[in-house]
């Protein structure tokens, strides 16, 4: 098929193995029975955005309004205008990168031409008790829109369709073609101009529509109760209904959980830390309502029963119609102190509103979407503004940058839809289960006769599928006659098939075949073990221990992480040459030297760590149920190259960088030969940024006079030591003149951005390199991390709002429930010796 792996003539002429055999992967177009839909899934992007006016707490312009964020004290949240600006930027990028499809023109002389594939985009708002759909009234003939190139677009009227039934049966009030716009057609920009008109006039339409309500907000000292409503559940139903026939991708942008109308979620965390004192209560908080069938007996609340049925049904319908749902929550975690606090009082993080991340992220999992939590605001986030930001406003805030980049990640990633995955094995081995037990999508089949299939609405470069294998009765078939002298051991084969629809509507299948040599020597297994794969499986198995019905718990997950580590090391000790080593030594496999460090870091990670301090059970819980559920959601999809790095942060010193730190360096030229493809050489020759020296994430490595970057793969924390002078940190970032310093502590609060100094330029290069994670191209680098990592300012010892979180990420330090790394190694060693003695006895 055109676009598949090419086989060059010189590979055949000189005897070199062809590309398909070398790579083990081929891809080709299919039809017939492989096309299960009447029409392929279309490239459609829909956005439902929560609207709240300026003065309701920061949703007007993203600057927090006069009183700050309406849920979080004086925090500044991502705003309505920022959301519209981000969606407009996404549309601009989609228009620029619209995929091209080939059209074969039949006739006397058949020819092949290329044309832009349709890319549709649409947006609506939800607020109070209604959904608002703006659209341009275009000329229509029967059921078809008429496009007149001579017709003046300014003469077209902008209208709105309103859905007021959000309590029982919300729906999409318009056909998809009426309120979406094909921006992929670069030869005709009329639809693109219409979409820009919708974005530019949307705020005015909402102000005109909500006139009296907005005036009551501006004249009141307190926010009216009706503006606390969130009909996000109805918005989700409308997104699903709109894409029922076409399929596609939908995104909900909201500041809080749905709490009004269909899909309303109650505050299950009411009572605060009392829920964290008992293990079974905390377990309920991180369990989605749609995954607990007997929830009435557990919670005793009818709202949970209704909500569970609603989100379970919505997930099933979206999966059926191949609709992928993303949910972007744009509020912050922590709140700043009020201005009346004394100058000697430090900033204090307070409890924030419960979001029920567990339930919302489960909906995203079922539909193969992503849950995104933009929890950092302008108060401590630093805008980076790369080299391509000249077109953007110089006043572009951190929150605008973060929201824009996060939406672009989802929309621009190379992806496929209507996906079916299947793994086949040769004789002797079989698929035991997927890992975790609840992977992305839906499992089809029981796996008894043949391996179960995995159906997914959507898949992109960040999608990773993990399976657990087991030996099958009858053993591996010896096709290579390994019993004879000089023969090689038998092989086992695995073949994965991914059937999907491209963004141009073509049905394709990608087949990857892998042959592995078997061995009767256990040492060979440990020698060839891949640390990334092992850590990924251990992470997903621990999450499966939480997901287990009736008996899943955090305690079981933490304990099994320890026991799995002990089991691996004990088997290595018993079945390899390590058995001859002294019992007083803990022997680690060469390929798994970092396994104990990973297991300790995993237990300390926000997925599994204890929420309350051992000696202070009445303290503020950290992590909260929402924070834990968010990291479990990300851990469920963790990639092999991120499994260790996501639980053990990287600490870099930027205050005393070496001469070439932060500069781009081109590697030396590779020697060309027949076995290295030109693309591989080109990728290896790309410039890389030299990173500063790294150190262990421990408080002992932090100097009061230093500045550091802590990278936990979710965010970059810029640490400023207590003794760092103001002129030193101002070399890296600037503060807007109108901003204040919190409580006279010297901690800036407000719009901040990296400066144009040499130090800031080097830091910008370092962050760019870290974001890419050594990806060979920008497409893969776009989804190399689970989120667009923000740059967070933390002034150590001055009460910065993220200082508590920073302390928890210093993994190498002991905490109230977990030991230091040395003590953990001693505990592992004792357990290994006990396990060996039990088997020996």
Coordinates of C-alpha atoms in Angstrom, one line a residue, residues 121-624:
X121 CA -14.4 21.9 14.2
X122 CA -17.2 23.3 16.4
X123 CA -17.7 24.9 19.8
X124 CA -20.6 25.6 22.2
X125 CA -20.9 26.9 25.7
X126 CA -22.7 25.7 28.8
X127 CA -23.6 27.7 31.9
X128 CA -26.3 28.0 34.5
X129 CA -29.1 25.7 33.1
X130 CA -28.5 25.8 29.4
X131 CA -26.3 24.9 26.4
X132 CA -25.6 27.6 23.8
X133 CA -24.7 26.6 20.2
X134 CA -23.7 29.5 18.0
X135 CA -23.8 29.0 14.2
X136 CA -23.7 31.0 11.0
X137 CA -26.8 30.9 8.9
X138 CA -25.7 29.6 5.6
X139 CA -27.8 29.2 2.4
X140 CA -29.5 25.9 2.3
X141 CA -31.2 23.9 -0.4
X142 CA -33.3 21.1 1.0
X143 CA -30.9 19.2 3.3
X144 CA -27.7 20.5 1.7
X145 CA -25.7 23.6 2.3
X146 CA -25.0 25.8 -0.7
X147 CA -21.6 27.5 -1.1
X148 CA -21.6 30.6 -3.2
X149 CA -18.1 32.0 -3.7
X150 CA -19.5 35.4 -4.6
X151 CA -21.6 35.7 -1.5
X152 CA -20.3 38.2 1.1
X153 CA -19.6 36.4 4.4
X154 CA -20.3 39.5 6.4
X155 CA -23.9 39.3 5.2
X156 CA -24.4 36.0 6.9
X157 CA -26.2 36.2 10.2
X158 CA -24.9 34.6 13.4
X159 CA -27.6 32.9 15.5
X160 CA -27.7 30.6 18.5
X161 CA -29.6 27.5 19.4
X162 CA -30.3 26.9 23.1
X163 CA -30.9 23.7 24.9
X164 CA -32.7 24.3 28.2
X165 CA -33.6 20.7 29.0
X166 CA -30.6 19.7 31.1
X167 CA -32.5 17.8 33.8
X168 CA -33.9 14.9 31.8
X169 CA -33.0 14.5 28.2
X170 CA -30.4 16.9 26.8
X171 CA -29.4 16.7 23.2
X172 CA -27.6 18.4 20.3
X173 CA -30.1 20.8 18.7
X174 CA -28.5 21.1 15.3
X175 CA -27.2 18.9 12.6
X176 CA -23.4 18.6 12.8
X177 CA -22.8 20.4 9.5
X178 CA -24.7 23.5 10.7
X179 CA -22.5 24.4 13.6
X180 CA -19.1 22.8 12.5
X181 CA -16.8 24.2 9.9
X182 CA -14.5 22.4 7.5
X183 CA -11.2 24.2 8.1
X184 CA -9.1 21.6 6.4
X185 CA -9.8 22.9 2.9
X186 CA -6.9 25.2 2.3
X187 CA -8.0 26.1 -1.2
X188 CA -11.2 27.6 0.2
X189 CA -11.0 29.6 3.4
X190 CA -14.7 30.6 3.7
X191 CA -15.4 28.1 6.5
X192 CA -12.3 29.1 8.3
X193 CA -13.4 32.7 8.3
X194 CA -16.8 31.7 9.6
X195 CA -15.3 29.8 12.4
X196 CA -13.1 32.9 13.3
X197 CA -16.3 35.0 13.3
X198 CA -17.9 32.6 15.8
X199 CA -14.9 32.7 18.1
X200 CA -14.6 36.5 17.9
X201 CA -18.3 37.1 18.5
X202 CA -19.0 34.4 21.1
X203 CA -18.3 36.5 24.2
X204 CA -20.6 39.3 22.9
X205 CA -23.4 36.7 22.2
X206 CA -23.2 35.4 25.7
X207 CA -23.2 38.8 27.3
X208 CA -26.3 39.7 25.2
X209 CA -28.0 36.5 26.0
X210 CA -27.3 36.7 29.8
X211 CA -27.8 40.4 30.2
X212 CA -29.8 40.6 33.4
X213 CA -27.9 37.7 35.0
X214 CA -24.6 39.3 34.3
X215 CA -25.7 42.7 35.7
X216 CA -26.8 41.0 38.9
X217 CA -23.4 39.4 39.3
X218 CA -21.5 42.7 38.8
X219 CA -23.7 44.6 41.3
X220 CA -23.6 41.9 44.0
X221 CA -20.7 41.6 46.5
X222 CA -21.3 37.8 46.6
X223 CA -21.7 35.4 43.8
X224 CA -25.3 34.3 43.2
X225 CA -25.9 30.6 44.0
X226 CA -27.0 29.9 40.4
X227 CA -23.5 30.6 39.1
X228 CA -22.3 27.8 41.2
X229 CA -24.2 25.4 39.0
X230 CA -22.3 23.3 36.4
X231 CA -24.3 21.4 33.8
X232 CA -21.3 19.6 32.5
X233 CA -23.2 16.3 32.4
X234 CA -25.7 17.7 29.9
X235 CA -22.8 19.1 27.8
X236 CA -21.2 15.6 27.7
X237 CA -24.5 14.1 26.4
X238 CA -24.7 16.8 23.8
X239 CA -21.2 16.1 22.6
X240 CA -22.0 12.4 22.3
X241 CA -25.3 13.0 20.5
X242 CA -23.6 15.3 18.0
X243 CA -21.0 12.7 17.0
X244 CA -23.4 9.7 17.0
X245 CA -23.3 9.3 13.3
X246 CA -19.9 10.6 12.4
X247 CA -17.8 9.6 15.4
X248 CA -14.8 11.8 16.3
X249 CA -13.2 13.6 19.2
X250 CA -15.0 15.7 21.8
X251 CA -13.5 17.9 24.6
X252 CA -15.2 19.3 27.7
X253 CA -13.5 22.3 29.3
X254 CA -14.8 23.0 32.8
X255 CA -13.7 24.4 36.1
X256 CA -15.5 22.0 38.4
X257 CA -17.4 18.7 38.5
X258 CA -20.9 18.5 37.0
X259 CA -23.2 19.2 39.9
X260 CA -26.5 20.2 38.2
X261 CA -28.8 18.4 35.9
X262 CA -28.1 15.0 34.4
X263 CA -24.8 13.5 35.5
X264 CA -24.7 15.6 38.7
X265 CA -22.0 14.3 41.1
X266 CA -22.2 14.9 44.8
X267 CA -19.3 15.9 47.0
X268 CA -18.2 12.4 48.2
X269 CA -15.3 14.0 50.1
X270 CA -17.6 16.0 52.4
X271 CA -16.2 15.6 55.9
X272 CA -12.6 16.2 54.7
X273 CA -9.9 14.2 56.3
X274 CA -12.4 12.0 58.3
X275 CA -12.7 9.9 55.2
X276 CA -8.9 9.4 55.1
X277 CA -8.7 7.9 58.7
X278 CA -10.3 4.6 57.6
X279 CA -8.9 2.6 54.7
X280 CA -12.3 1.5 53.3
X281 CA -13.6 5.1 53.2
X282 CA -10.5 6.4 51.3
X283 CA -10.9 3.4 48.9
X284 CA -14.4 4.6 48.1
X285 CA -13.3 8.1 47.2
X286 CA -10.9 6.8 44.5
X287 CA -13.5 4.3 43.1
X288 CA -15.6 5.6 40.2
X289 CA -19.3 5.6 40.8
X290 CA -20.0 3.7 37.6
X291 CA -17.7 0.9 38.7
X292 CA -19.5 0.0 41.9
X293 CA -22.6 -2.1 41.1
X294 CA -23.8 -2.2 44.8
X295 CA -23.1 1.4 45.5
X296 CA -26.4 1.9 47.3
X297 CA -25.3 -0.5 50.0
X298 CA -21.9 1.2 50.3
X299 CA -22.8 4.9 50.2
X300 CA -26.4 4.9 51.1
X301 CA -27.0 7.8 48.6
X302 CA -29.4 7.6 45.7
X303 CA -27.5 10.3 43.8
X304 CA -24.5 8.0 43.5
X305 CA -26.8 5.3 42.0
X306 CA -28.2 7.6 39.4
X307 CA -24.8 9.1 38.6
X308 CA -23.2 5.7 38.3
X309 CA -25.9 4.5 35.8
X310 CA -25.6 7.8 33.8
X311 CA -21.8 7.7 33.3
X312 CA -21.8 3.9 32.7
X313 CA -24.4 4.3 29.9
X314 CA -22.7 7.4 28.5
X315 CA -19.3 5.5 28.3
X316 CA -20.9 2.5 26.6
X317 CA -22.7 4.7 24.0
X318 CA -19.6 6.7 23.2
X319 CA -17.6 3.5 22.7
X320 CA -20.3 2.1 20.5
X321 CA -20.4 5.2 18.2
X322 CA -16.6 5.6 18.3
X323 CA -16.7 8.9 20.2
X324 CA -13.6 9.8 22.2
X325 CA -14.2 12.1 25.2
X326 CA -11.5 14.3 26.7
X327 CA -12.2 16.2 29.9
X328 CA -10.1 19.3 30.7
X329 CA -10.5 20.6 34.2
X330 CA -9.0 24.1 34.4
X331 CA -9.0 24.9 38.1
X332 CA -6.1 25.0 40.6
X333 CA -5.4 22.8 43.6
X334 CA -4.3 25.2 46.2
X335 CA -5.6 28.6 47.4
X336 CA -3.6 31.6 48.4
X337 CA -4.1 33.6 51.6
X338 CA -6.5 36.5 51.8
X339 CA -5.0 40.0 51.7
X340 CA -6.0 40.7 55.3
X341 CA -3.4 38.2 56.6
X342 CA -0.5 39.7 58.5
X343 CA 2.8 40.2 56.8
X344 CA 4.5 37.7 59.1
X345 CA 2.0 34.9 58.2
X346 CA 3.1 32.6 55.4
X347 CA 0.9 31.4 52.5
X348 CA -1.2 28.3 53.4
X349 CA -2.6 25.8 51.0
X350 CA -6.3 25.1 51.8
X351 CA -8.7 22.3 50.9
X352 CA -10.2 22.9 47.4
X353 CA -13.5 21.8 45.9
X354 CA -13.9 18.1 45.2
X355 CA -13.9 17.2 41.5
X356 CA -14.5 13.5 41.6
X357 CA -11.6 12.8 39.3
X358 CA -12.1 9.1 39.7
X359 CA -15.5 9.2 38.0
X360 CA -14.6 11.6 35.2
X361 CA -11.3 9.9 34.4
X362 CA -13.1 6.5 34.2
X363 CA -15.4 8.0 31.6
X364 CA -12.4 9.1 29.6
X365 CA -10.8 5.6 29.9
X366 CA -13.9 3.9 28.6
X367 CA -14.0 6.2 25.6
X368 CA -10.2 6.1 25.0
X369 CA -10.1 9.8 25.8
X370 CA -7.8 11.6 28.3
X371 CA -8.5 13.4 31.5
X372 CA -6.4 16.5 31.9
X373 CA -6.1 18.6 35.0
X374 CA -4.6 22.0 34.6
X375 CA -4.1 22.7 38.3
X376 CA -1.6 25.6 38.2
X377 CA -2.7 29.2 37.7
X378 CA -1.0 32.5 37.1
X379 CA -0.1 32.9 40.8
X380 CA 2.9 30.5 40.6
X381 CA 3.1 29.4 36.9
X382 CA 5.8 30.8 34.6
X383 CA 5.1 31.3 30.9
X384 CA 7.9 29.9 28.7
X385 CA 6.9 31.4 25.3
X386 CA 9.1 29.6 22.8
X387 CA 10.7 30.9 19.7
X388 CA 7.4 30.4 17.7
X389 CA 5.4 32.8 20.0
X390 CA 6.1 36.0 18.2
X391 CA 2.6 35.9 16.7
X392 CA 1.1 35.7 20.1
X393 CA 0.5 38.6 22.4
X394 CA 3.3 39.8 24.6
X395 CA 0.7 39.7 27.4
X396 CA 0.0 36.1 26.8
X397 CA -0.3 34.6 30.3
X398 CA 0.9 31.3 31.7
X399 CA -2.6 29.9 31.9
X400 CA -3.3 30.8 28.3
X401 CA -0.1 29.1 27.2
X402 CA -0.8 26.0 29.2
X403 CA -4.4 25.5 28.0
X404 CA -3.4 26.2 24.4
X405 CA -0.5 23.7 24.4
X406 CA -2.6 21.0 26.2
X407 CA -5.4 21.3 23.6
X408 CA -2.9 21.2 20.7
X409 CA -1.4 18.0 22.1
X410 CA -4.7 16.1 21.8
X411 CA -5.8 17.6 18.4
X412 CA -2.5 17.4 16.5
X413 CA -1.2 14.0 17.5
X414 CA -1.1 11.4 14.8
X415 CA -4.0 9.1 15.6
X416 CA -6.3 6.4 14.4
X417 CA -10.0 5.7 15.2
X418 CA -12.3 2.8 15.4
X419 CA -9.4 0.6 16.6
X420 CA -9.3 -3.2 17.1
X421 CA -6.2 -4.8 18.7
X422 CA -5.4 -8.5 18.9
X423 CA -2.3 -10.4 19.9
X424 CA -1.7 -13.9 18.6
X425 CA 0.9 -16.3 20.1
X426 CA 2.5 -19.5 18.7
X427 CA 2.1 -22.9 20.4
X428 CA 3.1 -23.1 24.0
X429 CA 2.2 -19.6 25.2
X430 CA -1.0 -17.7 25.5
X431 CA -2.4 -14.3 26.6
X432 CA -3.4 -14.5 30.2
X433 CA -4.8 -11.0 30.6
X434 CA -4.4 -7.3 29.8
X435 CA -2.5 -5.1 32.2
X436 CA -4.0 -3.3 34.0
X437 CA -7.2 -5.4 34.3
X438 CA -9.1 -2.3 33.0
X439 CA -7.1 -1.1 30.0
X440 CA -8.1 1.6 27.6
X441 CA -11.3 0.7 25.7
X442 CA -13.3 -2.5 26.0
X443 CA -12.2 -6.1 26.1
X444 CA -14.2 -8.4 23.7
X445 CA -14.2 -12.1 24.3
X446 CA -13.3 -14.3 27.3
X447 CA -9.9 -15.3 26.1
X448 CA -10.5 -19.0 26.8
X449 CA -10.4 -20.3 23.2
X450 CA -8.5 -17.5 21.7
X451 CA -6.9 -14.3 23.0
X452 CA -9.4 -11.5 23.7
X453 CA -9.6 -8.5 21.4
X454 CA -9.4 -4.9 22.6
X455 CA -11.8 -2.4 21.0
X456 CA -10.8 1.3 21.2
X457 CA -12.5 4.4 19.9
X458 CA -9.1 6.2 19.5
X459 CA -5.4 5.5 19.6
X460 CA -2.4 7.8 19.2
X461 CA 1.4 7.6 19.7
X462 CA 1.0 7.6 23.5
X463 CA -1.2 4.5 23.5
X464 CA 0.6 1.5 25.0
X465 CA -1.0 -1.9 25.4
X466 CA 0.5 -4.4 27.9
X467 CA -0.4 -8.1 28.2
X468 CA 0.5 -10.8 30.6
X469 CA 1.6 -14.1 29.1
X470 CA 1.5 -17.6 30.5
X471 CA 2.7 -21.1 29.4
X472 CA 0.1 -23.3 27.7
X473 CA -0.5 -27.0 28.1
X474 CA 1.6 -28.9 25.6
X475 CA 4.6 -26.7 25.7
X476 CA 6.5 -24.9 23.0
X477 CA 6.7 -26.7 19.7
X478 CA 10.3 -27.5 18.8
X479 CA 10.3 -26.5 15.1
X480 CA 14.1 -26.1 15.0
X481 CA 15.0 -29.7 16.3
X482 CA 16.9 -28.2 19.2
X483 CA 17.6 -31.7 20.6
X484 CA 20.2 -32.3 17.9
X485 CA 23.8 -31.2 18.5
X486 CA 24.6 -27.8 17.1
X487 CA 20.9 -26.9 16.6
X488 CA 19.5 -23.7 18.0
X489 CA 16.7 -23.5 20.7
X490 CA 13.1 -23.3 19.6
X491 CA 11.4 -19.9 18.9
X492 CA 8.1 -18.5 20.1
X493 CA 6.3 -16.0 17.9
X494 CA 4.0 -13.1 18.8
X495 CA 2.0 -11.2 16.2
X496 CA 0.0 -8.1 17.0
X497 CA -2.6 -6.7 14.6
X498 CA -4.0 -3.2 14.9
X499 CA -7.0 -2.4 12.7
X500 CA -7.8 1.3 12.5
X501 CA -9.1 4.2 10.4
X502 CA -6.7 6.9 9.4
X503 CA -7.5 10.7 9.7
X504 CA -8.3 10.6 5.9
X505 CA -10.9 7.9 6.4
X506 CA -8.8 4.9 5.1
X507 CA -9.1 1.5 6.8
X508 CA -5.6 0.1 7.6
X509 CA -4.1 -2.8 9.5
X510 CA -0.6 -2.7 11.1
X511 CA 0.9 -6.1 11.7
X512 CA 4.0 -6.6 13.9
X513 CA 5.7 -10.0 14.2
X514 CA 8.3 -10.8 16.8
X515 CA 10.2 -14.0 17.2
X516 CA 12.0 -14.7 20.5
X517 CA 14.5 -17.4 21.4
X518 CA 13.5 -19.6 24.2
X519 CA 15.9 -20.8 26.9
X520 CA 16.2 -23.4 29.7
X521 CA 18.7 -21.2 31.6
X522 CA 16.9 -18.8 34.0
X523 CA 20.0 -16.5 33.9
X524 CA 19.3 -15.8 30.3
X525 CA 15.8 -14.4 31.3
X526 CA 17.3 -12.0 33.8
X527 CA 20.1 -11.0 31.5
X528 CA 17.7 -10.0 28.7
X529 CA 15.1 -8.3 31.0
X530 CA 14.1 -4.8 30.0
X531 CA 13.8 -2.4 33.0
X532 CA 11.3 -0.2 31.3
X533 CA 9.0 -3.2 30.5
X534 CA 9.3 -4.6 34.0
X535 CA 8.6 -1.3 35.8
X536 CA 5.6 -0.7 33.5
X537 CA 4.1 -4.1 34.3
X538 CA 4.7 -3.6 38.0
X539 CA 3.0 -0.2 37.9
X540 CA 0.0 -1.5 36.0
X541 CA -0.3 -4.6 38.2
X542 CA -0.4 -2.4 41.3
X543 CA -3.2 -0.4 39.8
X544 CA -5.0 -3.7 39.1
X545 CA -4.7 -4.5 42.8
X546 CA -6.7 -1.3 43.5
X547 CA -9.3 -2.1 40.8
X548 CA -10.1 -5.5 42.1
X549 CA -13.8 -5.9 42.9
X550 CA -14.6 -6.1 46.6
X551 CA -11.0 -6.8 47.7
X552 CA -8.9 -4.1 46.0
X553 CA -7.2 -1.6 48.2
X554 CA -4.2 0.7 48.5
X555 CA -2.8 -1.4 51.3
X556 CA -2.8 -4.6 49.1
X557 CA -1.2 -2.6 46.2
X558 CA 1.6 -1.3 48.3
X559 CA 2.3 -4.7 49.9
X560 CA 2.3 -6.4 46.5
X561 CA 4.9 -4.0 45.1
X562 CA 7.2 -5.0 47.9
X563 CA 6.4 -8.7 47.5
X564 CA 6.9 -8.7 43.7
X565 CA 10.3 -7.1 44.1
X566 CA 11.3 -9.8 46.7
X567 CA 10.0 -12.6 44.5
X568 CA 12.1 -11.4 41.5
X569 CA 15.3 -11.0 43.5
X570 CA 14.7 -14.3 45.3
X571 CA 14.3 -16.2 42.1
X572 CA 17.4 -14.6 40.7
X573 CA 19.3 -15.7 43.8
X574 CA 18.1 -19.3 43.7
X575 CA 18.3 -20.0 40.0
X576 CA 21.5 -18.3 38.8
X577 CA 25.1 -18.2 39.7
X578 CA 24.2 -15.6 42.4
X579 CA 23.4 -18.6 44.7
X580 CA 27.1 -19.0 45.4
X581 CA 27.4 -15.4 46.7
X582 CA 27.6 -14.8 50.5
X583 CA 24.2 -14.6 52.2
X584 CA 25.2 -11.2 53.7
X585 CA 25.1 -9.6 50.2
X586 CA 22.0 -8.5 48.3
X587 CA 22.7 -9.5 44.7
X588 CA 20.8 -7.6 41.9
X589 CA 20.6 -8.7 38.3
X590 CA 22.7 -6.5 36.0
X591 CA 19.7 -5.4 34.0
X592 CA 17.5 -4.7 37.1
X593 CA 19.9 -2.7 39.3
X594 CA 17.3 0.0 39.7
X595 CA 14.4 -2.3 40.6
X596 CA 14.5 -1.7 44.4
X597 CA 14.7 2.0 43.8
X598 CA 11.8 1.9 41.5
X599 CA 9.7 -0.1 44.0
X600 CA 10.4 2.2 46.9
X601 CA 9.6 5.3 44.7
X602 CA 6.4 3.7 43.5
X603 CA 5.2 3.2 47.1
X604 CA 6.1 6.8 47.8
X605 CA 4.4 8.1 44.7
X606 CA 1.0 9.9 44.9
X607 CA -0.7 6.8 43.5
X608 CA 0.0 4.7 46.5
X609 CA 1.5 6.8 49.4
X610 CA -0.4 7.3 52.6
X611 CA -2.5 10.4 52.7
X612 CA -2.1 11.3 56.4
X613 CA 1.0 11.8 58.4
X614 CA 1.7 8.9 60.8
X615 CA 2.1 11.0 63.9
X616 CA -0.4 13.8 62.8
X617 CA -3.6 12.0 61.6
X618 CA -5.5 15.3 61.8
X619 CA -3.3 17.1 59.3
X620 CA -4.4 18.0 55.8
X621 CA -4.4 14.9 53.6
X622 CA -1.9 14.7 50.9
X623 CA -2.5 13.4 48.3
X624 CA -6.2 14.1 48.3

